[in-house]
Amino acid sequence: MNRSIKLAGLVASVSVAAVVAGALVAAQQTPTLASASGGDVNPIDSTTSTTSKPSTTPSKSTESAPSGALKQTLDLTKLRQGAAPKTSYVDGRTVTVGTTKFLLPVSDGQVWGVARTGGGGALVLHRPNENGPDVLTTWSGGARKGSVKDVSTVRSAADQASSAYAIQPAKADGTPQPKFTLVWRDNPSGTTESLQRTGEHEPLILAVQGSEVYFAASDKNEKQTLYKWVAGDVVVQPVSGVPSPAAVSSDLQLAAAVTSVADDGSCSALIDLAEGKKRWTTCEYGVDELRGGSSFAVGGPAYQDGYGLGLVAALDIKTGKLVREWSGREAVTIVDFEQEDADHILVTAEQSGKTAIARCTPKTGACELATPLKKGTGNTDNRPYFLGT
């Protein structure tokens, strides 16, 4: 599922974008954390060790192939407490970026995105006024720096050395104008390069690496095109073979595209960018998260209607076969997800009026809490957590 579509759906329903969560529940065919010691699924044990000290990093499975049931049911109340997210995340009004924490003023409003810039710095996308424009604010060393209005999308490179964002002005009625400005940022120095685009709108930054930026934009007929821009150049290069782009891997090797759309869902294809060749297609899941070096792609359902995603799935990067799926059934609402590293997925989910970020491992099927389960959900605009990148 295209991240722009996912974000739009969340904005319409919950007033804040976030990321999916996970857990394992007791079921006849579903291994659980409660039965993991005697079953075929091992939990990520980040709370006990020979020294009785909690782990500070998620454990890494040494198994060579997935074990246990491929489709798991999530239950946040069954999970052990593990390490905090390695990505940036917001807890209440506190943003954590590595070892750096800073407090967002209430006047900043709802947070839509957090992109790390290295050294504990971050670019925070937020909306000060409910019906006003989005604002991107730079934070460095826990201190607030400058802000830019009308920013609609932001992303940092995997090494956090560079970032990119887009400034999308709106008309008086709130609809986007057919123009935008693409900005590349060197994070250590703070210097920028910009590019003006006209005749298109709703840009979406999909990947950044060094001075290269991959972004999608829509024309007046709402046709999306994937582009490559090298910071400093005055032109962009259309990328053929990737219709309706949904994701580009952080190493710029792969892309996911929506190849067809129907009333009952859509089909996604994984494409090798260098050759423009399709590797595989799935009509069961919507792929929109690709991390360089990972053995799996991550996505939600092919069809989404209503609040939450319903499920999160990891697919084999080479074949497209299902590695693991977690769903919430009626008890748990999966909100969103982000790939933490090559082996783990971070998931934000809600259950019984509470929310948590969980960490799940596709190879083993095991999950743990990355943040404590806290009162509040997006249904009441009171979700306690937001997961950045």
CSV table of C-alpha atoms in Angstrom, one decimal:
chain,number,residue,atom,x,y,z
A,1,MET,CA,0.0,0.0,0.0
A,2,ASN,CA,1.4,3.4,-1.0
A,3,ARG,CA,2.5,5.4,2.0
A,4,SER,CA,0.8,8.5,0.7
A,5,ILE,CA,-2.5,6.5,0.7
A,6,LYS,CA,-1.8,5.1,4.1
A,7,LEU,CA,-1.0,8.5,5.6
A,8,ALA,CA,-4.1,10.1,4.0
A,9,GLY,CA,-6.2,7.3,5.6
A,10,LEU,CA,-4.8,7.9,9.0
A,11,VAL,CA,-5.1,11.7,8.8
A,12,ALA,CA,-8.8,11.3,7.9
A,13,SER,CA,-9.4,8.9,10.8
A,14,VAL,CA,-7.1,9.6,13.7
A,15,SER,CA,-5.3,13.0,13.3
A,16,VAL,CA,-1.9,11.4,13.6
A,17,ALA,CA,0.2,9.0,11.6
A,18,ALA,CA,1.9,6.1,13.4
A,19,VAL,CA,3.3,2.7,13.0
A,20,VAL,CA,2.0,-0.9,13.5
A,21,ALA,CA,2.3,-3.2,16.6
A,22,GLY,CA,2.4,-6.8,17.3
A,23,ALA,CA,2.0,-9.7,19.7
A,24,LEU,CA,1.3,-13.4,19.9
A,25,VAL,CA,-2.0,-14.7,21.4
A,26,ALA,CA,-3.0,-18.2,22.6
A,27,ALA,CA,-4.8,-20.1,19.8
A,28,GLN,CA,-5.0,-23.7,18.8
A,29,GLN,CA,-2.7,-23.4,15.8
A,30,THR,CA,-0.8,-20.3,16.8
A,31,PRO,CA,2.3,-20.6,18.9
A,32,THR,CA,2.4,-17.9,21.7
A,33,LEU,CA,4.9,-16.3,24.0
A,34,ALA,CA,3.1,-18.0,26.9
A,35,SER,CA,3.9,-21.4,25.4
A,36,ALA,CA,7.2,-20.5,23.7
A,37,SER,CA,9.3,-22.3,26.2
A,38,GLY,CA,7.8,-25.6,25.2
A,39,GLY,CA,6.6,-24.8,21.7
A,40,ASP,CA,8.2,-24.0,18.4
A,41,VAL,CA,8.4,-20.2,18.7
A,42,ASN,CA,11.0,-18.6,20.8
A,43,PRO,CA,10.3,-15.1,22.2
A,44,ILE,CA,12.8,-12.3,21.8
A,45,ASP,CA,14.3,-12.6,25.3
A,46,SER,CA,15.5,-9.1,26.0
A,47,THR,CA,14.6,-9.1,29.7
A,48,THR,CA,16.5,-12.0,31.1
A,49,SER,CA,20.1,-13.1,30.8
A,50,THR,CA,22.8,-14.8,32.9
A,51,THR,CA,23.5,-11.5,34.6
A,52,SER,CA,19.8,-10.7,35.1
A,53,LYS,CA,20.2,-7.4,33.2
A,54,PRO,CA,17.9,-6.4,30.4
A,55,SER,CA,19.3,-6.3,26.9
A,56,THR,CA,19.7,-2.9,25.3
A,57,THR,CA,19.4,-4.2,21.7
A,58,PRO,CA,16.9,-6.6,20.1
A,59,SER,CA,18.1,-10.1,19.9
A,60,LYS,CA,19.1,-11.6,16.5
A,61,SER,CA,17.8,-15.0,15.5
A,62,THR,CA,20.4,-17.5,14.3
A,63,GLU,CA,17.8,-19.7,12.6
A,64,SER,CA,18.2,-20.4,8.9
A,65,ALA,CA,14.5,-20.6,8.1
A,66,PRO,CA,11.2,-19.4,9.5
A,67,SER,CA,9.7,-21.6,12.2
A,68,GLY,CA,6.2,-22.0,13.6
A,69,ALA,CA,2.9,-20.9,12.0
A,70,LEU,CA,3.3,-18.3,9.2
A,71,LYS,CA,0.2,-16.4,10.3
A,72,GLN,CA,0.2,-15.2,13.9
A,73,THR,CA,-2.5,-13.5,15.9
A,74,LEU,CA,-1.3,-10.5,18.0
A,75,ASP,CA,-2.0,-9.9,21.7
A,76,LEU,CA,-0.1,-7.0,23.3
A,77,THR,CA,-0.9,-8.2,26.8
A,78,LYS,CA,1.1,-11.4,26.3
A,79,LEU,CA,4.4,-9.8,25.4
A,80,ARG,CA,7.5,-9.4,27.6
A,81,GLN,CA,9.1,-6.0,27.9
A,82,GLY,CA,12.2,-5.6,25.6
A,83,ALA,CA,14.5,-2.9,24.4
A,84,ALA,CA,13.3,0.5,23.3
A,85,PRO,CA,13.0,1.2,19.6
A,86,LYS,CA,16.3,1.9,17.8
A,87,THR,CA,14.4,4.3,15.5
A,88,SER,CA,13.2,7.7,16.7
A,89,TYR,CA,9.9,7.7,18.5
A,90,VAL,CA,7.6,10.0,20.5
A,91,ASP,CA,6.3,9.1,23.9
A,92,GLY,CA,3.7,11.7,24.9
A,93,ARG,CA,5.6,15.0,24.0
A,94,THR,CA,9.1,13.5,24.4
A,95,VAL,CA,11.1,12.6,21.3
A,96,THR,CA,13.8,10.0,21.7
A,97,VAL,CA,16.5,9.9,19.1
A,98,GLY,CA,19.3,7.5,20.1
A,99,THR,CA,20.5,8.7,23.5
A,100,THR,CA,19.1,12.2,23.0
A,101,LYS,CA,15.7,13.2,24.3
A,102,PHE,CA,13.8,16.5,23.9
A,103,LEU,CA,10.4,17.8,24.8
A,104,LEU,CA,8.0,19.1,22.1
A,105,PRO,CA,6.0,22.1,23.2
A,106,VAL,CA,2.3,21.6,23.2
A,107,SER,CA,2.0,24.5,20.7
A,108,ASP,CA,3.7,22.2,18.1
A,109,GLY,CA,0.5,20.2,17.9
A,110,GLN,CA,0.3,16.7,16.4
A,111,VAL,CA,3.4,15.0,15.1
A,112,TRP,CA,3.4,13.5,11.6
A,113,GLY,CA,7.0,12.4,11.1
A,114,VAL,CA,10.4,12.3,12.7
A,115,ALA,CA,13.5,11.8,10.6
A,116,ARG,CA,16.9,11.4,12.3
A,117,THR,CA,19.8,13.6,11.2
A,118,GLY,CA,22.7,12.1,13.2
A,119,GLY,CA,24.2,13.0,16.5
A,120,GLY,CA,20.8,13.0,18.2
A,121,GLY,CA,19.4,15.5,15.8
A,122,ALA,CA,16.0,15.2,14.0
A,123,LEU,CA,13.6,16.8,11.6
A,124,VAL,CA,10.1,16.8,13.2
A,125,LEU,CA,7.1,17.2,11.0
A,126,HIS,CA,4.1,18.5,12.9
A,127,ARG,CA,0.9,20.6,12.7
A,128,PRO,CA,0.6,23.5,15.2
A,129,ASN,CA,-3.0,24.2,14.2
A,130,GLU,CA,-5.5,21.5,13.5
A,131,ASN,CA,-6.6,23.1,10.3
A,132,GLY,CA,-3.4,24.8,9.4
A,133,PRO,CA,-0.3,23.9,7.4
A,134,ASP,CA,2.3,21.3,8.4
A,135,VAL,CA,5.6,22.6,9.7
A,136,LEU,CA,9.1,21.0,9.7
A,137,THR,CA,11.2,21.9,12.7
A,138,THR,CA,14.9,21.2,13.1
A,139,TRP,CA,16.2,19.9,16.4
A,140,SER,CA,19.9,19.6,17.3
A,141,GLY,CA,21.4,18.5,20.6
A,142,GLY,CA,18.0,18.7,22.2
A,143,ALA,CA,17.5,22.3,21.1
A,144,ARG,CA,14.9,23.7,18.8
A,145,LYS,CA,16.3,25.4,15.7
A,146,GLY,CA,14.6,26.8,12.5
A,147,SER,CA,11.2,25.8,11.0
A,148,VAL,CA,9.8,25.6,7.5
A,149,LYS,CA,6.1,25.8,6.6
A,150,ASP,CA,4.0,23.7,4.2
A,151,VAL,CA,6.3,20.6,4.3
A,152,SER,CA,4.4,17.5,3.3
A,153,THR,CA,7.0,14.8,3.4
A,154,VAL,CA,10.4,14.1,4.9
A,155,ARG,CA,12.9,11.3,4.9
A,156,SER,CA,16.5,10.7,5.9
A,157,ALA,CA,19.2,8.4,4.5
A,158,ALA,CA,19.9,5.2,6.3
A,159,ASP,CA,23.2,6.6,7.5
A,160,GLN,CA,21.5,9.8,8.5
A,161,ALA,CA,24.1,11.9,6.7
A,162,SER,CA,21.5,13.5,4.4
A,163,SER,CA,17.8,14.2,4.3
A,164,ALA,CA,15.1,15.4,1.9
A,165,TYR,CA,11.8,17.1,2.2
A,166,ALA,CA,9.2,18.7,0.0
A,167,ILE,CA,7.4,22.0,0.4
A,168,GLN,CA,3.8,21.7,-1.0
A,169,PRO,CA,1.8,25.0,-0.9
A,170,ALA,CA,-1.9,24.8,-0.8
A,171,LYS,CA,-4.8,26.8,-2.2
A,172,ALA,CA,-7.3,28.7,-0.1
A,173,ASP,CA,-9.5,25.6,0.1
A,174,GLY,CA,-6.7,23.4,1.3
A,175,THR,CA,-6.1,21.5,-2.0
A,176,PRO,CA,-2.5,21.3,-3.1
A,177,GLN,CA,-1.2,23.7,-5.7
A,178,PRO,CA,0.3,22.3,-8.9
A,179,LYS,CA,3.8,23.1,-7.8
A,180,PHE,CA,6.3,22.2,-5.0
A,181,THR,CA,9.9,22.6,-3.9
A,182,LEU,CA,12.1,19.7,-3.3
A,183,VAL,CA,14.9,20.3,-0.8
A,184,TRP,CA,18.0,18.1,-0.1
A,185,ARG,CA,19.9,18.7,3.2
A,186,ASP,CA,23.4,17.8,4.2
A,187,ASN,CA,22.8,16.9,7.8
A,188,PRO,CA,26.2,17.6,9.3
A,189,SER,CA,26.5,21.1,7.9
A,190,GLY,CA,22.8,22.0,7.5
A,191,THR,CA,23.4,23.2,4.0
A,192,THR,CA,20.7,22.6,1.4
A,193,GLU,CA,20.0,22.4,-2.3
A,194,SER,CA,16.5,23.0,-3.8
A,195,LEU,CA,14.6,22.2,-6.9
A,196,GLN,CA,11.4,23.9,-8.1
A,197,ARG,CA,8.7,21.6,-9.8
A,198,THR,CA,5.6,22.8,-11.6
A,199,GLY,CA,2.6,20.9,-13.0
A,200,GLU,CA,2.7,18.3,-10.3
A,201,HIS,CA,1.6,18.0,-6.7
A,202,GLU,CA,1.6,15.8,-3.6
A,203,PRO,CA,5.3,14.8,-3.7
A,204,LEU,CA,6.4,11.8,-1.6
A,205,ILE,CA,10.0,11.2,-0.6
A,206,LEU,CA,10.7,7.5,-0.9
A,207,ALA,CA,14.4,7.2,-0.4
A,208,VAL,CA,17.6,9.2,0.1
A,209,GLN,CA,21.2,8.1,-0.2
A,210,GLY,CA,24.0,10.5,-0.3
A,211,SER,CA,23.0,13.2,-2.8
A,212,GLU,CA,20.4,11.0,-4.6
A,213,VAL,CA,16.7,11.5,-3.9
A,214,TYR,CA,14.0,9.2,-5.2
A,215,PHE,CA,10.5,10.8,-5.0
A,216,ALA,CA,7.1,10.3,-6.5
A,217,ALA,CA,4.7,13.1,-7.6
A,218,SER,CA,1.2,13.2,-9.2
A,219,ASP,CA,0.2,15.1,-12.4
A,220,LYS,CA,-3.2,16.8,-12.9
A,221,ASN,CA,-4.7,13.4,-13.8
A,222,GLU,CA,-3.4,11.9,-10.6
A,223,LYS,CA,-0.9,9.7,-12.4
A,224,GLN,CA,2.1,9.1,-10.2
A,225,THR,CA,5.6,9.1,-11.6
A,226,LEU,CA,8.8,8.0,-9.8
A,227,TYR,CA,11.8,10.4,-10.2
A,228,LYS,CA,15.5,10.4,-9.4
A,229,TRP,CA,17.1,13.7,-8.4
A,230,VAL,CA,20.7,14.3,-7.7
A,231,ALA,CA,21.0,17.3,-5.4
A,232,GLY,CA,22.4,20.3,-7.3
A,233,ASP,CA,21.0,19.2,-10.7
A,234,VAL,CA,18.3,21.4,-12.3
A,235,VAL,CA,16.5,18.4,-13.9
A,236,VAL,CA,15.2,15.1,-12.6
A,237,GLN,CA,15.2,11.7,-14.2
A,238,PRO,CA,12.0,9.7,-14.6
A,239,VAL,CA,12.4,6.1,-13.5
A,240,SER,CA,10.7,3.8,-16.0
A,241,GLY,CA,9.1,0.4,-15.0
A,242,VAL,CA,7.8,1.6,-11.6
A,243,PRO,CA,4.1,2.7,-12.0
A,244,SER,CA,2.4,4.1,-9.0
A,245,PRO,CA,5.5,3.7,-6.8
A,246,ALA,CA,5.0,2.7,-3.2
A,247,ALA,CA,8.5,2.3,-1.9
A,248,VAL,CA,12.2,2.4,-2.8
A,249,SER,CA,14.8,0.5,-0.7
A,250,SER,CA,17.2,2.6,1.4
A,251,ASP,CA,20.1,1.3,-0.7
A,252,LEU,CA,18.3,2.4,-4.0
A,253,GLN,CA,18.3,-1.2,-5.4
A,254,LEU,CA,14.6,-2.1,-5.3
A,255,ALA,CA,11.2,-0.5,-5.7
A,256,ALA,CA,7.7,-1.6,-5.0
A,257,ALA,CA,4.9,-0.5,-7.3
A,258,VAL,CA,1.1,-0.8,-7.4
A,259,THR,CA,0.5,-2.6,-10.7
A,260,SER,CA,-3.3,-2.8,-10.5
A,261,VAL,CA,-6.2,-1.5,-8.4
A,262,ALA,CA,-9.7,-3.0,-8.0
A,263,ASP,CA,-12.6,-2.6,-5.6
A,264,ASP,CA,-11.5,-5.6,-3.6
A,265,GLY,CA,-7.8,-4.7,-3.4
A,266,SER,CA,-4.6,-4.1,-5.4
A,267,CYS,CA,-1.5,-5.9,-6.6
A,268,SER,CA,2.1,-4.9,-5.8
A,269,ALA,CA,5.2,-5.8,-7.7
A,270,LEU,CA,8.9,-5.8,-6.5
A,271,ILE,CA,11.1,-4.3,-9.2
A,272,ASP,CA,14.9,-4.2,-9.6
A,273,LEU,CA,15.6,-0.6,-10.2
A,274,ALA,CA,18.8,-1.0,-12.2
A,275,GLU,CA,17.2,-3.2,-14.8
A,276,GLY,CA,13.6,-2.2,-14.4
A,277,LYS,CA,12.6,-5.8,-14.3
A,278,LYS,CA,9.8,-7.2,-12.2
A,279,ARG,CA,11.0,-9.7,-9.6
A,280,TRP,CA,7.6,-10.9,-8.3
A,281,THR,CA,4.0,-9.8,-7.8
A,282,THR,CA,1.6,-10.2,-4.9
A,283,CYS,CA,-2.1,-9.5,-4.8
A,284,GLU,CA,-2.6,-10.5,-1.2
A,285,TYR,CA,-0.4,-7.8,0.4
A,286,GLY,CA,0.5,-4.2,-0.4
A,287,VAL,CA,4.3,-3.8,-0.1
A,288,ASP,CA,5.4,-0.3,1.1
A,289,GLU,CA,8.5,-0.8,3.2
A,290,LEU,CA,11.9,-1.9,1.8
A,291,ARG,CA,15.2,-1.8,3.7
A,292,GLY,CA,18.5,-2.3,2.1
A,293,GLY,CA,20.2,-5.5,3.2
A,294,SER,CA,17.1,-7.1,4.6
A,295,SER,CA,15.9,-10.5,3.4
A,296,PHE,CA,12.2,-9.5,3.4
A,297,ALA,CA,9.9,-6.7,2.3
A,298,VAL,CA,7.1,-5.4,4.6
A,299,GLY,CA,3.5,-4.5,3.8
A,300,GLY,CA,0.0,-4.3,4.9
A,301,PRO,CA,-3.2,-5.8,3.4
A,302,ALA,CA,-3.9,-5.4,-0.4
A,303,TYR,CA,-7.3,-3.9,0.6
A,304,GLN,CA,-7.8,-1.5,3.4
A,305,ASP,CA,-11.1,0.0,4.5
A,306,GLY,CA,-11.7,1.7,7.8
A,307,TYR,CA,-9.5,2.3,10.9
A,308,GLY,CA,-6.1,0.6,11.1
A,309,LEU,CA,-4.4,-1.8,8.7
A,310,GLY,CA,-5.6,-5.2,9.9
A,311,LEU,CA,-2.3,-6.9,9.4
A,312,VAL,CA,1.4,-6.6,8.7
A,313,ALA,CA,3.3,-9.1,6.7
A,314,ALA,CA,7.0,-9.9,5.8
A,315,LEU,CA,7.6,-11.3,2.3
A,316,ASP,CA,10.7,-13.1,1.1
A,317,ILE,CA,12.7,-10.4,-0.9
A,318,LYS,CA,13.7,-13.0,-3.6
A,319,THR,CA,10.5,-14.9,-4.1
A,320,GLY,CA,7.7,-12.9,-2.6
A,321,LYS,CA,6.6,-15.8,-0.5
A,322,LEU,CA,5.1,-15.1,2.9
A,323,VAL,CA,7.7,-15.3,5.7
A,324,ARG,CA,5.3,-14.1,8.5
A,325,GLU,CA,2.0,-12.4,9.0
A,326,TRP,CA,0.6,-10.8,12.2
A,327,SER,CA,-3.0,-9.8,12.4
A,328,GLY,CA,-5.0,-8.3,15.3
A,329,ARG,CA,-8.3,-9.9,14.7
A,330,GLU,CA,-11.0,-8.1,16.6
A,331,ALA,CA,-9.0,-7.6,19.8
A,332,VAL,CA,-6.0,-5.6,18.4
A,333,THR,CA,-5.9,-2.7,15.9
A,334,ILE,CA,-2.7,-2.6,13.9
A,335,VAL,CA,-2.0,1.1,13.2
A,336,ASP,CA,1.2,1.2,11.3
A,337,PHE,CA,4.7,-0.2,11.0
A,338,GLU,CA,8.4,0.6,10.4
A,339,GLN,CA,11.3,-1.7,9.7
A,340,GLU,CA,13.7,-1.2,12.6
A,341,ASP,CA,16.7,-3.0,11.0
A,342,ALA,CA,17.3,-5.9,8.7
A,343,ASP,CA,15.8,-8.5,11.1
A,344,HIS,CA,13.0,-6.7,13.0
A,345,ILE,CA,9.8,-4.8,12.4
A,346,LEU,CA,8.4,-2.2,14.8
A,347,VAL,CA,4.6,-2.2,15.0
A,348,THR,CA,2.3,0.3,16.7
A,349,ALA,CA,-1.0,-1.3,17.8
A,350,GLU,CA,-4.0,-0.6,20.1
A,351,GLN,CA,-5.8,-3.0,22.4
A,352,SER,CA,-8.5,-2.4,25.0
A,353,GLY,CA,-8.0,1.4,25.0
A,354,LYS,CA,-4.2,1.2,25.3
A,355,THR,CA,-1.3,1.5,22.8
A,356,ALA,CA,2.2,0.0,22.5
A,357,ILE,CA,5.0,-0.3,20.1
A,358,ALA,CA,6.1,-3.9,19.6
A,359,ARG,CA,9.1,-5.5,18.0
A,360,CYS,CA,8.5,-8.6,15.9
A,361,THR,CA,11.0,-10.9,14.2
A,362,PRO,CA,9.7,-12.4,10.9
A,363,LYS,CA,12.3,-15.3,11.0
A,364,THR,CA,11.0,-16.7,14.3
A,365,GLY,CA,7.5,-15.1,14.6
A,366,ALA,CA,8.3,-13.9,18.1
A,367,CYS,CA,7.4,-10.4,19.4
A,368,GLU,CA,8.2,-8.3,22.4
A,369,LEU,CA,7.2,-4.8,23.7
A,370,ALA,CA,9.5,-2.0,22.6
A,371,THR,CA,7.5,0.4,24.7
A,372,PRO,CA,5.2,-0.2,27.7
A,373,LEU,CA,1.5,-0.6,27.0
A,374,LYS,CA,-0.1,2.8,27.9
A,375,LYS,CA,-3.6,4.2,28.1
A,376,GLY,CA,-4.8,6.0,25.0
A,377,THR,CA,-5.6,5.4,21.3
A,378,GLY,CA,-5.9,7.3,18.1
A,379,ASN,CA,-9.7,7.0,18.2
A,380,THR,CA,-9.7,9.7,20.9
A,381,ASP,CA,-6.7,11.6,19.5
A,382,ASN,CA,-4.8,10.5,22.6
A,383,ARG,CA,-2.4,7.8,21.3
A,384,PRO,CA,0.7,8.0,23.6
A,385,TYR,CA,3.2,6.9,20.9
A,386,PHE,CA,4.4,7.9,17.5
A,387,LEU,CA,7.1,5.9,15.7
A,388,GLY,CA,9.5,7.8,13.4
A,389,THR,CA,12.4,6.5,11.3
